mmCIF file of C-alpha atoms in Angstrom:
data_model
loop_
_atom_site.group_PDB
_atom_site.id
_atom_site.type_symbol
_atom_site.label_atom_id
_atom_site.label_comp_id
_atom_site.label_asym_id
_atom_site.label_seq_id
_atom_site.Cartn_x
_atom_site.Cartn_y
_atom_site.Cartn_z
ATOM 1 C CA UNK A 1 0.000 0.000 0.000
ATOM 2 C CA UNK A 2 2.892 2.783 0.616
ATOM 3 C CA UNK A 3 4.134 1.983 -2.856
ATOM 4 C CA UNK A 4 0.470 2.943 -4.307
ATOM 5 C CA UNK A 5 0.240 6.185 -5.841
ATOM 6 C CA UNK A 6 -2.782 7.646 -4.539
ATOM 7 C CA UNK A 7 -1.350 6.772 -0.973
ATOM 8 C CA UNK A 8 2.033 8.329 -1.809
ATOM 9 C CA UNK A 9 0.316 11.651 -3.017
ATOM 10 C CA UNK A 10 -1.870 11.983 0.047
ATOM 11 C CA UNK A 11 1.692 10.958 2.444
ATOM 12 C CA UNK A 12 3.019 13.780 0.634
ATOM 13 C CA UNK A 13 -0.101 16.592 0.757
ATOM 14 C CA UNK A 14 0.582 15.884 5.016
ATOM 15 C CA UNK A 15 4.246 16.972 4.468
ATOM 16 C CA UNK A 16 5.471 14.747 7.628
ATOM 17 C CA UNK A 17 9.027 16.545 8.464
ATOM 18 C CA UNK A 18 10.547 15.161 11.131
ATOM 19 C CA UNK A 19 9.475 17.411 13.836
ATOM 20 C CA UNK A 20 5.758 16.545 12.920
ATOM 21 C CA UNK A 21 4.626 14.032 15.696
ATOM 22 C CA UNK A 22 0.832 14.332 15.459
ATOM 23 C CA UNK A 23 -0.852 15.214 12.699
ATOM 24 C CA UNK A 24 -3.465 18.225 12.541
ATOM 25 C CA UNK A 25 -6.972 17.637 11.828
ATOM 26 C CA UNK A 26 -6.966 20.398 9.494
ATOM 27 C CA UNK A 27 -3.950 19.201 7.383
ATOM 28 C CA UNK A 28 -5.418 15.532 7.274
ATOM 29 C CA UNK A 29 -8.319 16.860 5.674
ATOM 30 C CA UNK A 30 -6.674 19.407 3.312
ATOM 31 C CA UNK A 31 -4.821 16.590 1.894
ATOM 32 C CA UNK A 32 -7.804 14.134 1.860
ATOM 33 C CA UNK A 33 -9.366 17.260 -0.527
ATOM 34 C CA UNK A 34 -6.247 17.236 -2.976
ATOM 35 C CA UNK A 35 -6.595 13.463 -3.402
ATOM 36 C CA UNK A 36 -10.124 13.754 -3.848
ATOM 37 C CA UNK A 37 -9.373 15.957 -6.422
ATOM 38 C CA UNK A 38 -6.801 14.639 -8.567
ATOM 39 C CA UNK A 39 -7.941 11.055 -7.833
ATOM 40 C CA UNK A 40 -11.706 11.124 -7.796
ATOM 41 C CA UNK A 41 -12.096 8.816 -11.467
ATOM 42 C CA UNK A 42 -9.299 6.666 -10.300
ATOM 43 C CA UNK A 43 -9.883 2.752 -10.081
ATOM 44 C CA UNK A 44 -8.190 2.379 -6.746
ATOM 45 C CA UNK A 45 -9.978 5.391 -5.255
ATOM 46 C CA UNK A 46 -11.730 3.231 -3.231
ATOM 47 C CA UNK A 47 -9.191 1.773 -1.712
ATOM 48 C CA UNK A 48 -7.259 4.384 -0.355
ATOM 49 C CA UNK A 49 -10.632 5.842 1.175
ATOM 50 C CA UNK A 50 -11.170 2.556 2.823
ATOM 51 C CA UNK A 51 -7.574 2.627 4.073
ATOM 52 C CA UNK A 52 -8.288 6.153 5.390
ATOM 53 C CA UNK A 53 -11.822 5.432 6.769
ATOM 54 C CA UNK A 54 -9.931 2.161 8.946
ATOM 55 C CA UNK A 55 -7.248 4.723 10.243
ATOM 56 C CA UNK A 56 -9.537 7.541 11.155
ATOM 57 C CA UNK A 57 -11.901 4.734 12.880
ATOM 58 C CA UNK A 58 -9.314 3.642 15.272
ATOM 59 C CA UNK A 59 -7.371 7.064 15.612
ATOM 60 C CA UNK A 60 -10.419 9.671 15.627
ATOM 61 C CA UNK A 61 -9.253 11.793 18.687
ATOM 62 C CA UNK A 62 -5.303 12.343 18.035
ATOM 63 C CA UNK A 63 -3.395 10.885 14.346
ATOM 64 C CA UNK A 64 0.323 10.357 15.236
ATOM 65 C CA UNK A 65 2.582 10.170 12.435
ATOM 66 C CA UNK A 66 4.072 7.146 13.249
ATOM 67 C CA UNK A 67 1.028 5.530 13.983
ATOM 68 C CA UNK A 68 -0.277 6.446 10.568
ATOM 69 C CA UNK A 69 3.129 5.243 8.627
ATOM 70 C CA UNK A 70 3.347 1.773 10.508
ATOM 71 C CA UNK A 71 -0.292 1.471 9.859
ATOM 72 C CA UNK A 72 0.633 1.974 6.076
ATOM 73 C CA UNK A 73 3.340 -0.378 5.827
ATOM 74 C CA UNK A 74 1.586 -3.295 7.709
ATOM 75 C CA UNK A 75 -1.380 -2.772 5.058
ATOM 76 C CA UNK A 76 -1.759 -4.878 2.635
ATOM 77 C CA UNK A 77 -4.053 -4.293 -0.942
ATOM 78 C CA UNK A 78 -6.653 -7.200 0.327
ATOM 79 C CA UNK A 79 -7.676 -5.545 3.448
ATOM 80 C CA UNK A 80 -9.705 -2.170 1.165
ATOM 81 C CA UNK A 81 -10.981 -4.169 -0.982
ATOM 82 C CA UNK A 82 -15.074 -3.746 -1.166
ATOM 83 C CA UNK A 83 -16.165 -7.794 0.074
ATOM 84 C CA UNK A 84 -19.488 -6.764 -1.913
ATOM 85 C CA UNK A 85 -16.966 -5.783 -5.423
ATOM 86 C CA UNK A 86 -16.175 -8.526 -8.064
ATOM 87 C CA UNK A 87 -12.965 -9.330 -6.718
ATOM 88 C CA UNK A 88 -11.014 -12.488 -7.074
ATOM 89 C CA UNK A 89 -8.234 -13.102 -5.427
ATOM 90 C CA UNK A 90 -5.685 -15.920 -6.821
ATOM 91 C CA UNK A 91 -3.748 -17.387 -4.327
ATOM 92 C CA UNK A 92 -1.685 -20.730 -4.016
ATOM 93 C CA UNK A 93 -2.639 -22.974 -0.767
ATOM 94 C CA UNK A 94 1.192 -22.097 0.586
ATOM 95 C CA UNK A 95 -0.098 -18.127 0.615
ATOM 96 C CA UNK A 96 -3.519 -18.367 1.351
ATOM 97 C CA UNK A 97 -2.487 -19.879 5.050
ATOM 98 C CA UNK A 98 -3.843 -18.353 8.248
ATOM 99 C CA UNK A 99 -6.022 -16.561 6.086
ATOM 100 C CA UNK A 100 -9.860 -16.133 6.032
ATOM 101 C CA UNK A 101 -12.772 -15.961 3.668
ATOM 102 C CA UNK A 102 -16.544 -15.666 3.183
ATOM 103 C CA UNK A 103 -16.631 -17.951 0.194
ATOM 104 C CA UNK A 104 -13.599 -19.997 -1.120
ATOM 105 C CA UNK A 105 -13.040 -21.763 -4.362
ATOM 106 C CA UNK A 106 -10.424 -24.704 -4.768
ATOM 107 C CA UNK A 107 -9.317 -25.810 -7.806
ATOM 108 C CA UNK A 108 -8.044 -29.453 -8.200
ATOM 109 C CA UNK A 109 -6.829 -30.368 -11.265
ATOM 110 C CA UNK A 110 -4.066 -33.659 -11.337
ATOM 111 C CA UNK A 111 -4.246 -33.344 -7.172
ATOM 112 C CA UNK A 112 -4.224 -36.580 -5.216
ATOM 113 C CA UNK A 113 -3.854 -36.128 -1.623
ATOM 114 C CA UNK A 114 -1.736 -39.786 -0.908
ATOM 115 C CA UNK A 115 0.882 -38.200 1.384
ATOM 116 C CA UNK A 116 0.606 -36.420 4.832
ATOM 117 C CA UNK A 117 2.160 -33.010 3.127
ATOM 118 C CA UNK A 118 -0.627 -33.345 0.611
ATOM 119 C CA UNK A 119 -3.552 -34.170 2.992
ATOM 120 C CA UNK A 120 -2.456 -31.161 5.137
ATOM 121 C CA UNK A 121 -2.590 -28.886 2.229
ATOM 122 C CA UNK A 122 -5.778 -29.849 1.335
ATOM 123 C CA UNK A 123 -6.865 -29.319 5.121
ATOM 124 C CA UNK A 124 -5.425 -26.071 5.152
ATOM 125 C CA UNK A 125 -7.745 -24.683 1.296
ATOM 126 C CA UNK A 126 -10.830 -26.055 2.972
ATOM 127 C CA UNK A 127 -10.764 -24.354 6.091
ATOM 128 C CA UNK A 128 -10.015 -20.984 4.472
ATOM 129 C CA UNK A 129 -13.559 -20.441 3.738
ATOM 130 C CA UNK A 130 -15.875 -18.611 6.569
ATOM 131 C CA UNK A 131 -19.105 -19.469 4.726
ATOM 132 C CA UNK A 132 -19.213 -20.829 1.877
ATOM 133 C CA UNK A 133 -17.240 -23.400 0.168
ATOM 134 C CA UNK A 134 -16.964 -25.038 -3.493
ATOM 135 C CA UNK A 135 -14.108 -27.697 -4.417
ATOM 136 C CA UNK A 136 -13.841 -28.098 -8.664
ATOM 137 C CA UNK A 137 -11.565 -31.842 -8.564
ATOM 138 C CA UNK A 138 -10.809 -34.548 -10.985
ATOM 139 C CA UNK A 139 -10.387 -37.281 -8.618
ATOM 140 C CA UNK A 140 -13.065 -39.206 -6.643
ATOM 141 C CA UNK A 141 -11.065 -38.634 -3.095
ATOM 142 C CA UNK A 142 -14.057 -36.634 -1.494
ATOM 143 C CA UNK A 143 -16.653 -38.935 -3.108
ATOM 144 C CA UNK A 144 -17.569 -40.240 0.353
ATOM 145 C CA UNK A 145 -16.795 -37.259 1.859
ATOM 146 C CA UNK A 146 -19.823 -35.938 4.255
ATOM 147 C CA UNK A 147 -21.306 -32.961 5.493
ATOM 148 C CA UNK A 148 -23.911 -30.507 6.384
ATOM 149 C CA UNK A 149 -25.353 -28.614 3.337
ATOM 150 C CA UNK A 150 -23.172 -30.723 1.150
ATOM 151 C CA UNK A 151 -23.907 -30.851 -2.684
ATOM 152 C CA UNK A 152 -22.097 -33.369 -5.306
ATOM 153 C CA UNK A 153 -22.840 -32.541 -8.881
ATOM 154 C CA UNK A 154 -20.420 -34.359 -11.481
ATOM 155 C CA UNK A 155 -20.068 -32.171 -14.349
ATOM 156 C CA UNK A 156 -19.430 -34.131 -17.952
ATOM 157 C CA UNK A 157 -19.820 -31.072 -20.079
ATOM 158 C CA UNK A 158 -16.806 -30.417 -22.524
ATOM 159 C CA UNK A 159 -16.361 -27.009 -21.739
ATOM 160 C CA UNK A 160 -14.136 -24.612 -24.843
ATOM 161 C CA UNK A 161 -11.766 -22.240 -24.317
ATOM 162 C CA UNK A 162 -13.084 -18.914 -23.109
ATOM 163 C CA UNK A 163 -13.852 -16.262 -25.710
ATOM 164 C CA UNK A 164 -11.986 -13.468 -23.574
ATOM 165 C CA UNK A 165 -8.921 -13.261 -20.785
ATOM 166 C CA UNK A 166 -7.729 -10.783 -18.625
ATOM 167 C CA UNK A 167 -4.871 -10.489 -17.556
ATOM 168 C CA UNK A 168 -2.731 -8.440 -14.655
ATOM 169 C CA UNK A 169 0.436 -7.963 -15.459
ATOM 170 C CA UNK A 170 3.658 -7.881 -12.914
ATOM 171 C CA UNK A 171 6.971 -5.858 -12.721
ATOM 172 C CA UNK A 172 8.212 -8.833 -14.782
ATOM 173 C CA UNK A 173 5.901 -8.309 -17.442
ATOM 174 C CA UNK A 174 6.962 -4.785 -18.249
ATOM 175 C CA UNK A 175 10.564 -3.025 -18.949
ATOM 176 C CA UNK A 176 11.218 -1.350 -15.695
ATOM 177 C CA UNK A 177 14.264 1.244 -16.988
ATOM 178 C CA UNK A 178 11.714 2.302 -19.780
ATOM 179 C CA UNK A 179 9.728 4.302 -17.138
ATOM 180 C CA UNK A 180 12.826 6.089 -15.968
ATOM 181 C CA UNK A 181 12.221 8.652 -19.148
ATOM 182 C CA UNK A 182 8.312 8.750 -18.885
ATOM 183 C CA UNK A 183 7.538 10.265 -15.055
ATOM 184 C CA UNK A 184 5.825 13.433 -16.449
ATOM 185 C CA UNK A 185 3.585 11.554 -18.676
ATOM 186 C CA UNK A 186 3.022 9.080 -16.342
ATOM 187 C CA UNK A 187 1.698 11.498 -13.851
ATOM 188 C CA UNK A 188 -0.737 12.892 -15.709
ATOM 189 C CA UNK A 189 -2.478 9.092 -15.587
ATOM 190 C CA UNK A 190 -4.394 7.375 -13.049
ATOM 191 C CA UNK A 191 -5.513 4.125 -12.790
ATOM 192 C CA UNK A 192 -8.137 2.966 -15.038
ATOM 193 C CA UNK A 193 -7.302 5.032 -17.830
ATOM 194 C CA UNK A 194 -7.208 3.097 -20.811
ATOM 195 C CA UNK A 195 -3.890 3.146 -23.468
ATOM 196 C CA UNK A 196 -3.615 1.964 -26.800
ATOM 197 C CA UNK A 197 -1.310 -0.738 -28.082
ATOM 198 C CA UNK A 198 1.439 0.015 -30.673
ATOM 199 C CA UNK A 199 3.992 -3.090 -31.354
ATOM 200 C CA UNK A 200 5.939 -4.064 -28.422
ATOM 201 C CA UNK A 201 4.491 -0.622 -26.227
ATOM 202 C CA UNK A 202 1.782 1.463 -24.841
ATOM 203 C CA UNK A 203 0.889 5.074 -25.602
ATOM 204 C CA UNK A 204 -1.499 7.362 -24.241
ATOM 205 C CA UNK A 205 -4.830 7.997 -26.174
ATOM 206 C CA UNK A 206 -2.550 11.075 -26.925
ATOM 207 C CA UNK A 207 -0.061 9.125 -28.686
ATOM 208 C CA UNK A 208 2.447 9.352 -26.234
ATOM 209 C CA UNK A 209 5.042 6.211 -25.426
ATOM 210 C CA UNK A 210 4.633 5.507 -21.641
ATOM 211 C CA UNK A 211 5.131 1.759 -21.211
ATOM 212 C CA UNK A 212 7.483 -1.128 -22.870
ATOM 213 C CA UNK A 213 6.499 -4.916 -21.827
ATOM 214 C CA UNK A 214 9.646 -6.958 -21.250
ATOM 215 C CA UNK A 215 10.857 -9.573 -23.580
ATOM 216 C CA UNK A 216 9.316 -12.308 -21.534
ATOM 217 C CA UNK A 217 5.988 -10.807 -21.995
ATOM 218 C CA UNK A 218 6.164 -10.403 -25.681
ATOM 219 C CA UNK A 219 6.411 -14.055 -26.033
ATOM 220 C CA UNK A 220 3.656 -14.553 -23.722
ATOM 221 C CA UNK A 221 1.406 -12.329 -25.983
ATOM 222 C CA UNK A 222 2.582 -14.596 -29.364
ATOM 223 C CA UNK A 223 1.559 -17.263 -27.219
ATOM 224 C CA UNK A 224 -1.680 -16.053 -26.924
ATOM 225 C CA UNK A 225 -1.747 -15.508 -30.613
ATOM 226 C CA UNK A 226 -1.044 -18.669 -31.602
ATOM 227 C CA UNK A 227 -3.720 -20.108 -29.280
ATOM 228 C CA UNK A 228 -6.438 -17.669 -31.174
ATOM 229 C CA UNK A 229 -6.073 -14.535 -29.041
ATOM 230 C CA UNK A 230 -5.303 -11.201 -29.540
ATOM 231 C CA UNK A 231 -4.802 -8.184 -27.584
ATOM 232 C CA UNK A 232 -8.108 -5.723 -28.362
ATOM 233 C CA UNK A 233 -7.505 -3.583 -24.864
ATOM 234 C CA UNK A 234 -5.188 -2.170 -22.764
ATOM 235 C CA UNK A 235 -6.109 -0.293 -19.333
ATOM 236 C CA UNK A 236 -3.978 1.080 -16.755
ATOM 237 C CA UNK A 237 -4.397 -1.037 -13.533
ATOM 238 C CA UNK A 238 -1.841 -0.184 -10.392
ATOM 239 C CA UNK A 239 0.445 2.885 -10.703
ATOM 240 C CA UNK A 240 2.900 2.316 -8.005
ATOM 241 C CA UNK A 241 6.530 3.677 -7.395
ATOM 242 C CA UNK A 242 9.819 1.240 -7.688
ATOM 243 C CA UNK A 243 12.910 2.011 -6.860
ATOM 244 C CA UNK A 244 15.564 1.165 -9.028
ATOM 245 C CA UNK A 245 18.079 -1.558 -7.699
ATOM 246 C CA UNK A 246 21.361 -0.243 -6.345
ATOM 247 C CA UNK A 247 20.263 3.112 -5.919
ATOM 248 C CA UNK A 248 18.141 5.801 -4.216
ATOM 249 C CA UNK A 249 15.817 6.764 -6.481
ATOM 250 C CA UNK A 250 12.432 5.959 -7.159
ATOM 251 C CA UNK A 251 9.860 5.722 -10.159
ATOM 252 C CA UNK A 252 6.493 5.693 -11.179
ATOM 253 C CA UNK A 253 5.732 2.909 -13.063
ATOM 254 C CA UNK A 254 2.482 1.315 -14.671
ATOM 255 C CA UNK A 255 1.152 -2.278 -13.967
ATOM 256 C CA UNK A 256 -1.483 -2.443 -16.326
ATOM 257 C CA UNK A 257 -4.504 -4.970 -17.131
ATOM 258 C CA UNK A 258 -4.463 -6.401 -20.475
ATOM 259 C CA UNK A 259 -7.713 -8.046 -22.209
ATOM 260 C CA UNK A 260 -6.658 -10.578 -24.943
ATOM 261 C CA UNK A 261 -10.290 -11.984 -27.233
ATOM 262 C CA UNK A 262 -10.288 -15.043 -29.923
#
């Protein structure tokens, strides 16, 4: 979350110098207005409002600085997201332990739970879910498997390749140093803004180079191709700063959210 660019605009609007211990009511909400206003049509908006609304909740009398930046870097993206929103999160069973949620979706495809290390994995997917649960298999190792509300419905539809994908891409899908040049224009973006395709790069709807994708990437697009789909869309999905390895200096940079149809 402190890498996110609408929380690294409002950290700046406070101006915390180090003789700032507790910050004013009236400059937390004069910042709060200047991210409203440059980031009022962004995508994550939400998110840093819900990040602010938690803080405020649990520090409404007095907001010390340094309860405010530990509270940042402890954050984490999936604690502002809207439950009601069409979020999904992806998650391996390794990550998703000591973790909670309403309704959880397992997906086991060539899994067959023979050892102890297997059996404890699976243990540890099905008690993720709060609520609701739904288990998609190709074995028969939970066919006598029993429980309240339980449901078994054996699917033998051949199902085709979906007509769309979406995809969110990583700092390994895009050329990092190509930013370096591109801070001004990438300023003048937030997140959700949609850019148009041009080769092996991005531009603005103004024409303007802003984003590379890395060499690993561009062979995961022909991939794509060759399986029948082809990029139609390109939107800008996390703006976040990086800082460039060996030195001090950091950069905006664009993660964006490519849709790919057949």
């Amino acid at each position: 979350m402190y890498n996110l660019a609408e929380v690294r605009f409002f950290l700046n609007e406070l101006g915390l110098d180090d003789d700032v211990f507790i910050i004013s009511d009236e400059v937390w909400g004069n910042a709060k207005r200047k991210v409203i206003d440059r980031y009022k049509c962004s995508s994550k908006f939400e998110i840093w409002n819900n990040l602010i609304k938690d803080f405020e909740a649990t520090n409404s009398k007095k907001k010390y600085k340094s309860d405010f930046e530990v509270f940042i870097r402890e954050s984490k993206l999936e604690d502002f997201i809207n439950e009601n929103g069409e979020t999904i999160f992806v998650s391996t069973i390794h990550k998703a332990k000591g973790k909670e949620f309403d309704n959880v979706f397992i997906m086991l495809d060539n899994f067959n739970p023979t050892t102890d290390e297997e059996k404890r994995q699976l243990y540890v997917a099905i008690t993720r879910a709060k609520r609701n649960l739904t288990i998609h298999l190709t074995g028969n190792y939970l066919d006598n498997f029993a429980a309240e509300n339980f449901e078994r419905v054996e699917d033998k539809e051949v199902h085709l390749p979906p007509s769309e994908l979406a995809m969110h891409l990583s700092f390994k899908d895009v050329w990092l140093d190509y930013f370096i040049t591109r801070q001004h224009t990438i300023s003048q973006l937030t997140s959700g803004d949609s850019l148009l395709t041009n080769g092996n790069e991005c531009t603005t709807t103004k024409g303007q180079s802003v984003l590379k994708f890395s060499k690993q990437f561009l062979n995961m697009i022909e991939l794509q191709k060759q399986k029948g789909y082809y990029l139609k869309q390109v939107k800008v999905n996390f703006i976040v700063y990086w800082k460039k390895e060996d030195t001090e200096h950091e950069f905006k940079i664009i993660l964006p959210e490519l849709y790919f149809e057949r």
